[in-house]
Coordinates of C-alpha atoms and ligand atoms in Angstrom, one line a residue:
M1 CA 64.0 156.3 18.4
R2 CA 61.3 158.0 20.3
A3 CA 58.4 156.2 22.0
I4 CA 55.3 158.2 21.5
L5 CA 51.7 157.0 22.9
H6 CA 48.5 158.3 21.6
C7 CA 45.7 157.9 24.3
D8 CA 42.1 158.1 23.1
L9 CA 39.1 158.0 25.7
N10 CA 36.5 155.6 24.2
N11 CA 33.0 156.9 23.5
F12 CA 34.2 159.7 25.9
F13 CA 30.8 161.8 26.4
A14 CA 28.7 158.7 26.5
S15 CA 31.1 156.9 28.9
V16 CA 31.1 159.9 31.3
E17 CA 27.2 160.0 31.0
M18 CA 27.1 156.4 32.1
L19 CA 29.4 157.1 35.2
T20 CA 26.6 159.2 36.6
K21 CA 23.9 157.2 35.4
P22 CA 24.6 153.7 35.4
E23 CA 21.4 152.4 34.3
L24 CA 22.3 154.0 30.7
R25 CA 24.9 151.2 30.5
N26 CA 22.2 148.6 29.6
V27 CA 20.3 150.4 27.0
P28 CA 21.2 151.9 23.6
M29 CA 22.0 155.6 24.4
A30 CA 23.6 158.4 22.8
V31 CA 24.5 162.0 23.6
S32 CA 23.0 164.5 21.3
G33 CA 23.1 168.2 20.8
D34 CA 19.4 168.7 21.5
P35 CA 17.3 165.7 22.1
N36 CA 14.1 167.4 21.7
K37 CA 15.0 168.6 18.2
R38 CA 15.0 165.9 15.6
H39 CA 17.7 167.8 13.4
G40 CA 20.1 167.6 16.4
I41 CA 23.4 165.8 15.9
I42 CA 24.6 162.5 17.7
L43 CA 27.7 163.6 19.6
A44 CA 28.5 160.2 21.1
K45 CA 27.0 156.8 21.6
N46 CA 27.5 153.6 23.8
Q47 CA 28.5 150.3 22.5
I48 CA 25.0 148.9 22.5
A49 CA 23.9 151.9 20.3
R50 CA 26.8 151.3 18.1
K51 CA 25.4 147.7 17.2
Y52 CA 22.4 149.3 15.7
G53 CA 24.7 151.2 13.1
I54 CA 24.5 154.7 14.9
Y55 CA 27.6 156.7 14.0
T56 CA 28.8 160.2 14.9
P57 CA 28.0 162.7 13.5
E58 CA 24.5 161.7 12.2
T59 CA 21.2 163.4 12.8
V60 CA 18.9 162.4 15.6
Y61 CA 16.3 161.8 13.1
S62 CA 18.3 159.2 11.3
A63 CA 19.4 157.6 14.5
L64 CA 16.0 157.1 15.8
R65 CA 14.8 155.4 12.6
K66 CA 17.7 152.8 13.1
C67 CA 16.9 152.4 16.8
P68 CA 13.5 153.8 18.0
K69 CA 14.2 153.1 21.5
L70 CA 17.5 154.8 21.6
V71 CA 17.8 156.9 24.9
L72 CA 19.0 160.5 24.2
V73 CA 20.9 162.4 26.8
K74 CA 21.8 165.9 26.8
P75 CA 25.6 166.7 27.1
H76 CA 27.2 167.8 30.2
Y77 CA 30.2 169.6 28.8
E78 CA 31.6 170.7 32.2
E79 CA 31.6 167.1 33.4
Y80 CA 33.7 166.1 30.1
V81 CA 36.3 168.9 30.9
K82 CA 36.6 167.6 34.5
Y83 CA 37.4 164.0 33.6
S84 CA 39.5 165.1 30.6
K85 CA 41.6 167.0 33.1
L86 CA 41.8 164.3 35.7
V87 CA 42.8 161.6 33.1
N88 CA 45.5 163.9 31.8
K89 CA 46.7 164.3 35.3
I90 CA 47.3 160.5 35.2
Y91 CA 49.2 160.8 31.9
Q92 CA 51.5 163.5 33.5
K93 CA 52.5 161.0 36.2
Y94 CA 54.4 159.0 33.5
T95 CA 55.9 161.9 31.5
D96 CA 55.8 165.8 31.3
R97 CA 55.5 165.6 27.6
V98 CA 51.7 165.3 27.3
E99 CA 50.1 167.2 24.5
K100 CA 46.3 167.6 24.6
F101 CA 45.1 166.9 21.0
S102 CA 41.4 167.3 21.8
I103 CA 39.3 166.9 24.9
D104 CA 39.4 163.1 24.6
E105 CA 42.9 162.6 23.0
S106 CA 46.4 163.3 24.1
F107 CA 49.8 162.5 22.9
L108 CA 52.5 161.3 25.3
D109 CA 56.3 161.1 24.6
V110 CA 57.5 158.5 27.1
T111 CA 61.1 157.9 25.6
E112 CA 62.6 159.3 28.8
S113 CA 60.3 157.2 31.0
I114 CA 61.4 153.8 29.7
S115 CA 64.1 153.5 32.4
I116 CA 61.5 154.1 35.3
F117 CA 58.4 152.6 34.0
G118 CA 59.3 149.8 31.6
T119 CA 58.8 149.3 27.8
P120 CA 56.4 151.6 26.0
Y121 CA 54.1 148.7 25.8
E122 CA 54.2 148.4 29.6
I123 CA 53.6 152.1 30.1
A124 CA 50.7 152.1 27.8
Y125 CA 49.3 149.0 29.7
K126 CA 49.8 150.8 33.1
I127 CA 48.1 154.0 32.0
K128 CA 45.3 152.2 30.6
E129 CA 44.6 150.2 33.9
E130 CA 44.9 153.2 36.1
V131 CA 42.5 155.3 34.1
K132 CA 40.3 152.3 34.2
S133 CA 40.6 151.5 37.8
K134 CA 40.3 155.2 38.9
Y135 CA 37.7 156.7 36.8
N136 CA 35.9 153.4 35.2
L137 CA 36.9 155.0 31.8
T138 CA 38.5 153.1 29.1
I139 CA 41.1 154.3 26.6
S140 CA 42.6 152.9 23.4
V141 CA 46.4 153.4 23.1
G142 CA 48.5 153.5 20.0
V143 CA 52.2 153.0 20.6
S144 CA 54.8 154.0 18.0
F145 CA 57.9 155.9 17.0
N146 CA 56.0 159.0 15.9
K147 CA 52.8 160.9 16.4
T148 CA 51.1 160.0 13.1
F149 CA 51.5 156.2 13.7
A150 CA 50.6 156.4 17.5
K151 CA 47.3 158.2 16.6
L152 CA 46.7 155.6 13.8
G153 CA 47.4 152.8 16.2
S154 CA 44.8 154.0 18.8
D155 CA 42.3 153.9 16.0
L156 CA 43.2 150.3 15.0
K157 CA 41.8 148.5 18.1
K158 CA 39.0 150.0 20.5
P159 CA 37.8 149.9 23.2
D160 CA 40.2 149.2 25.9
A161 CA 43.1 148.2 23.7
I162 CA 46.7 148.8 22.9
T163 CA 48.1 148.5 19.4
V164 CA 52.0 148.8 18.8
L165 CA 53.3 150.0 15.4
D166 CA 56.9 149.6 15.1
Y167 CA 59.4 149.4 12.1
E168 CA 59.1 145.7 11.9
N169 CA 55.2 145.4 11.6
Y170 CA 53.9 148.8 10.5
K171 CA 53.8 147.9 6.7
E172 CA 51.8 144.9 7.2
K173 CA 49.3 146.4 9.7
I174 CA 48.7 149.8 7.9
Y175 CA 49.4 149.5 4.0
D176 CA 45.9 148.1 3.4
L177 CA 44.0 150.7 5.4
P178 CA 42.1 153.6 3.4
V179 CA 44.4 156.5 3.0
N180 CA 42.0 158.9 5.0
M181 CA 42.8 157.1 8.2
L182 CA 46.2 158.8 8.2
L183 CA 46.2 162.0 10.4
Y184 CA 45.1 165.2 8.5
V185 CA 44.0 163.3 5.4
G186 CA 40.4 164.6 5.3
K187 CA 37.7 164.3 2.7
N188 CA 39.1 166.7 0.2
T189 CA 42.6 165.3 0.3
K190 CA 41.3 161.8 0.1
S191 CA 39.3 162.7 -3.1
K192 CA 42.3 164.1 -4.5
L193 CA 44.6 161.1 -3.8
N194 CA 41.8 158.8 -5.0
K195 CA 41.9 160.8 -8.4
L196 CA 45.6 159.8 -8.7
G197 CA 44.9 156.2 -8.0
I198 CA 45.9 156.3 -4.3
K199 CA 43.4 154.4 -2.2
T200 CA 45.5 153.1 0.7
I201 CA 48.1 154.3 3.0
G202 CA 50.5 151.8 1.1
D203 CA 49.6 153.3 -2.0
L204 CA 50.6 156.7 -0.7
A205 CA 53.7 155.5 0.9
L206 CA 55.0 153.8 -2.4
S207 CA 53.9 156.6 -4.7
N208 CA 56.1 159.1 -6.4
K209 CA 56.6 161.9 -3.8
Y210 CA 57.2 164.6 -6.5
R211 CA 53.8 163.6 -8.3
I212 CA 52.1 164.0 -4.8
V213 CA 53.8 167.4 -4.4
K214 CA 52.9 168.4 -7.8
H215 CA 49.1 167.9 -7.0
L216 CA 49.0 168.7 -3.3
G217 CA 51.9 171.1 -2.7
K218 CA 53.9 171.1 0.5
F219 CA 51.2 169.3 2.3
G220 CA 51.6 166.5 -0.1
E221 CA 55.2 166.1 0.9
Q222 CA 54.2 165.9 4.6
I223 CA 51.4 163.3 4.3
H224 CA 53.8 161.3 1.9
N225 CA 56.4 161.4 4.7
H226 CA 53.9 160.5 7.3
A227 CA 52.9 157.4 5.3
N228 CA 56.5 156.4 5.3
G229 CA 56.8 156.8 9.1
I230 CA 58.8 160.1 8.8
D231 CA 57.3 162.6 11.3
D232 CA 59.5 164.3 13.8
D233 CA 56.8 166.6 15.2
P234 CA 57.7 166.8 18.9
V235 CA 55.2 166.1 21.7
K236 CA 54.8 169.5 23.7
Y237 CA 55.2 169.6 27.3
Y238 CA 52.0 170.1 29.1
Y239 CA 52.9 173.3 30.5
E240 CA 53.9 174.8 27.1
K241 CA 51.9 177.4 25.7
E242 CA 52.2 178.0 22.1
E243 CA 52.8 181.8 21.1
R244 CA 51.7 182.3 17.6
K245 CA 52.8 185.1 15.5
S246 CA 50.7 184.5 12.4
I247 CA 48.1 182.0 11.1
S248 CA 47.7 181.1 7.5
K249 CA 46.3 178.5 5.3
G250 CA 46.6 178.0 1.5
I251 CA 45.4 175.5 -1.1
T252 CA 46.6 174.6 -4.5
F253 CA 43.8 173.9 -7.0
E254 CA 43.6 170.6 -8.9
S255 CA 42.7 172.8 -11.9
D256 CA 43.0 176.5 -12.2
I257 CA 40.0 178.6 -11.3
S258 CA 39.0 181.9 -13.2
D259 CA 35.5 182.1 -11.9
I260 CA 35.4 184.9 -9.0
I261 CA 32.4 183.2 -7.4
V262 CA 34.0 179.8 -7.3
L263 CA 37.1 181.6 -6.1
E264 CA 35.4 183.5 -3.4
K265 CA 33.9 180.2 -2.0
E266 CA 37.3 178.9 -1.7
F267 CA 38.5 181.9 0.1
V268 CA 35.5 181.6 2.4
K269 CA 36.6 178.0 3.1
L270 CA 40.1 179.1 4.1
T271 CA 38.8 181.8 6.0
S272 CA 36.7 179.6 8.1
D273 CA 39.7 177.5 8.9
V274 CA 42.1 180.3 9.8
A275 CA 39.5 182.0 12.0
F276 CA 38.8 178.5 13.7
T277 CA 42.5 178.3 14.6
L278 CA 42.6 181.9 15.9
R279 CA 39.8 181.1 18.4
K280 CA 41.2 177.8 19.2
N281 CA 44.5 179.7 20.4
N282 CA 42.3 182.1 22.3
M283 CA 43.6 185.0 20.1
K284 CA 42.4 188.0 18.1
A285 CA 44.0 189.4 14.8
S286 CA 44.2 192.9 13.3
V287 CA 45.7 192.1 10.0
V288 CA 44.2 190.2 7.2
S289 CA 45.9 189.1 4.2
I290 CA 45.4 187.2 0.8
V291 CA 47.6 185.7 -1.7
F292 CA 46.9 184.8 -5.4
K293 CA 49.3 182.6 -7.5
D294 CA 48.3 182.6 -11.0
A295 CA 48.8 179.6 -13.6
M296 CA 52.3 181.2 -14.4
F297 CA 53.1 181.0 -10.8
V298 CA 53.1 184.9 -10.4
S299 CA 51.8 185.6 -7.1
S300 CA 50.5 188.9 -5.5
S301 CA 49.5 189.6 -1.9
R302 CA 47.5 192.1 -0.3
Q303 CA 46.7 193.0 3.2
K304 CA 44.4 194.9 5.1
K305 CA 44.0 196.3 8.8
I306 CA 41.0 195.5 10.7
N307 CA 39.7 196.2 14.3
F308 CA 40.9 193.3 16.6
T309 CA 38.7 190.5 16.1
N310 CA 38.2 186.6 15.9
S311 CA 34.9 186.8 14.3
F312 CA 34.6 184.7 11.1
D313 CA 32.0 187.1 9.6
E314 CA 34.2 190.1 10.1
I315 CA 37.4 188.4 8.8
C316 CA 35.4 187.1 6.0
K317 CA 34.1 190.5 5.0
S318 CA 37.7 191.9 4.8
V319 CA 38.9 188.8 2.8
I320 CA 36.0 189.1 0.3
E321 CA 36.6 192.9 0.0
L322 CA 40.4 192.3 -0.7
V323 CA 39.6 189.6 -3.3
R324 CA 37.1 191.9 -5.1
E325 CA 39.5 194.9 -5.1
N326 CA 42.5 192.7 -6.3
Y327 CA 41.3 190.0 -8.6
K328 CA 41.2 190.6 -12.1
N329 CA 38.4 188.9 -13.7
G330 CA 39.3 186.0 -15.8
V331 CA 42.6 185.4 -14.6
A332 CA 43.3 181.7 -14.0
I333 CA 44.3 181.2 -10.4
R334 CA 46.3 178.2 -9.2
Y335 CA 46.9 179.0 -5.6
I336 CA 45.4 180.9 -2.9
C337 CA 46.0 181.7 0.9
V338 CA 44.5 183.5 3.7
G339 CA 46.5 185.0 6.5
L340 CA 46.0 186.5 10.0
S341 CA 48.6 188.5 11.7
S342 CA 49.3 191.1 14.5
L343 CA 47.8 188.5 16.9
K344 CA 46.9 189.3 20.5
Q345 CA 46.1 186.8 23.1
K346 CA 42.5 187.2 24.4
S347 CA 41.6 187.5 28.0
D348 CA 41.4 184.0 29.3
N349 CA 38.4 184.2 31.7
E350 CA 35.8 182.8 29.3
Q351 CA 35.4 179.2 29.8
L352 CA 33.5 177.3 27.3
D353 CA 30.4 175.8 28.3
L354 CA 28.8 173.5 25.6
F355 CA 26.1 172.6 27.7
N356 CA 24.7 176.1 27.9
M357 CA 25.8 176.8 24.4
L358 CA 23.8 173.9 22.9
E359 CA 20.6 175.1 24.9
E360 CA 20.8 178.1 22.3
N361 CA 19.8 177.6 18.9
V362 CA 22.8 177.5 16.8
K363 CA 20.9 179.2 14.0
S364 CA 19.9 182.0 16.1
K365 CA 21.2 185.4 14.8
K366 CA 19.1 187.8 16.9
N367 CA 22.1 189.6 18.2
N368 CA 25.9 189.4 18.4
E369 CA 26.1 187.4 21.6
N370 CA 23.9 184.8 20.2
K371 CA 26.2 184.7 17.2
E372 CA 29.3 184.4 19.3
K373 CA 27.6 181.5 21.1
A374 CA 26.7 179.7 17.9
T375 CA 30.3 180.1 16.7
K376 CA 31.4 178.6 20.0
V377 CA 29.2 175.6 19.4
M378 CA 30.5 175.3 15.7
D379 CA 34.0 175.6 17.2
K380 CA 33.5 172.7 19.5
L381 CA 31.7 170.6 16.9
K382 CA 34.7 171.4 14.5
E383 CA 37.0 170.0 17.1
I384 CA 35.1 166.8 17.0
Y385 CA 34.2 166.4 13.5
G386 CA 36.8 168.4 11.7
D387 CA 36.0 169.4 8.0
K388 CA 32.4 168.1 8.2
I389 CA 31.4 171.3 9.9
D390 CA 30.9 174.1 7.5
Y391 CA 31.0 177.8 8.8
A392 CA 30.4 179.1 5.4
S393 CA 26.8 177.9 5.5
T394 CA 26.3 180.4 8.2
I395 CA 26.7 183.6 6.4
D396 CA 25.8 185.0 3.2
I397 CA 28.8 186.8 1.8
H398 CA 26.7 188.6 -1.0
K399 CA 24.7 190.0 1.7
K400 CA 27.6 191.3 3.8
V401 CA 29.6 192.9 1.1
P402 CA 27.3 195.1 -1.1
K403 CA 28.8 195.7 -4.6
Ligands
MG501 MG1 37.7 159.2 21.7

């Protein structure tokens, strides 16, 4: 059996701000995109602000209505990167299997470390205390036998806490939780599952797997397994850099779609996801492909060569062209997929600097440079908020591709 930890830095951005400005510890404070603009977004808040019901992400406007004396602080992204690296260095003392999941979250496989450092709980405790004493930052740790449950565990108790989910207690501890607390179950999947009468993790675990697969495809099988504690995804070594050959994402619709406008919107959503993954891997692609599967499961795929790019706009333009050239109006479509291939690593010297990026107006489209910066801001936000971030709203596909 493996011993996996998920370590999550609590209120990370806000906690780092309080390190440099201790006076912020005693007031309700939040880090926000642009404190001067009321439509800015709350990126993180301290415990006091939390008591006012302020959550992330919500608009500065709505947060200030809840708490007019809320102190707003600009983000200092380079500081967050610095502390993230320092804390991960601590993790690496306990195992070389440390996989960064986001700027404030990492998975650790400590199976091989038990003989040296003690039980998984003891290791979690040592790490938690070391992070606290060295950097005055707290973490929540989930301890379990796979990544999904370790991640879930770290969400159950915070701040400064450890939660163990083992074979004996996991059903009792997680079965009643809402199903979207499970890793990778986002808003869309949640609403699909809710329609099937599945509200909790327990509902999913005890449901008929084939019914889930019928409605959600292969992904359905994956989350059904996850709910039952079946997840053998390994924790990568911290020095491991994944080489990807292609990136793709597909979706099976709840009911068939035969309206090209609706279909295009779905293609745009998938495109924003694959383009995001591409940029996250610091890559560019030169081949775009699409797949349609109709109601009779007949599939057709088309691909197109493009100039090396990682721009959502450019990739999207080609995807929409492919759709318009190949979709026969009125045909009922059950499944679609967008793929990127012929990938190449981008030069690695561009350090992300959210601080400077947020200074720019996200909506500014004056030139390509601004656009690239805006995309980077969106990417950063997507890393934090996942599906809540919608790239499609930044482009107008009907303008891009004249009929
Ligand atoms: Mg966190």
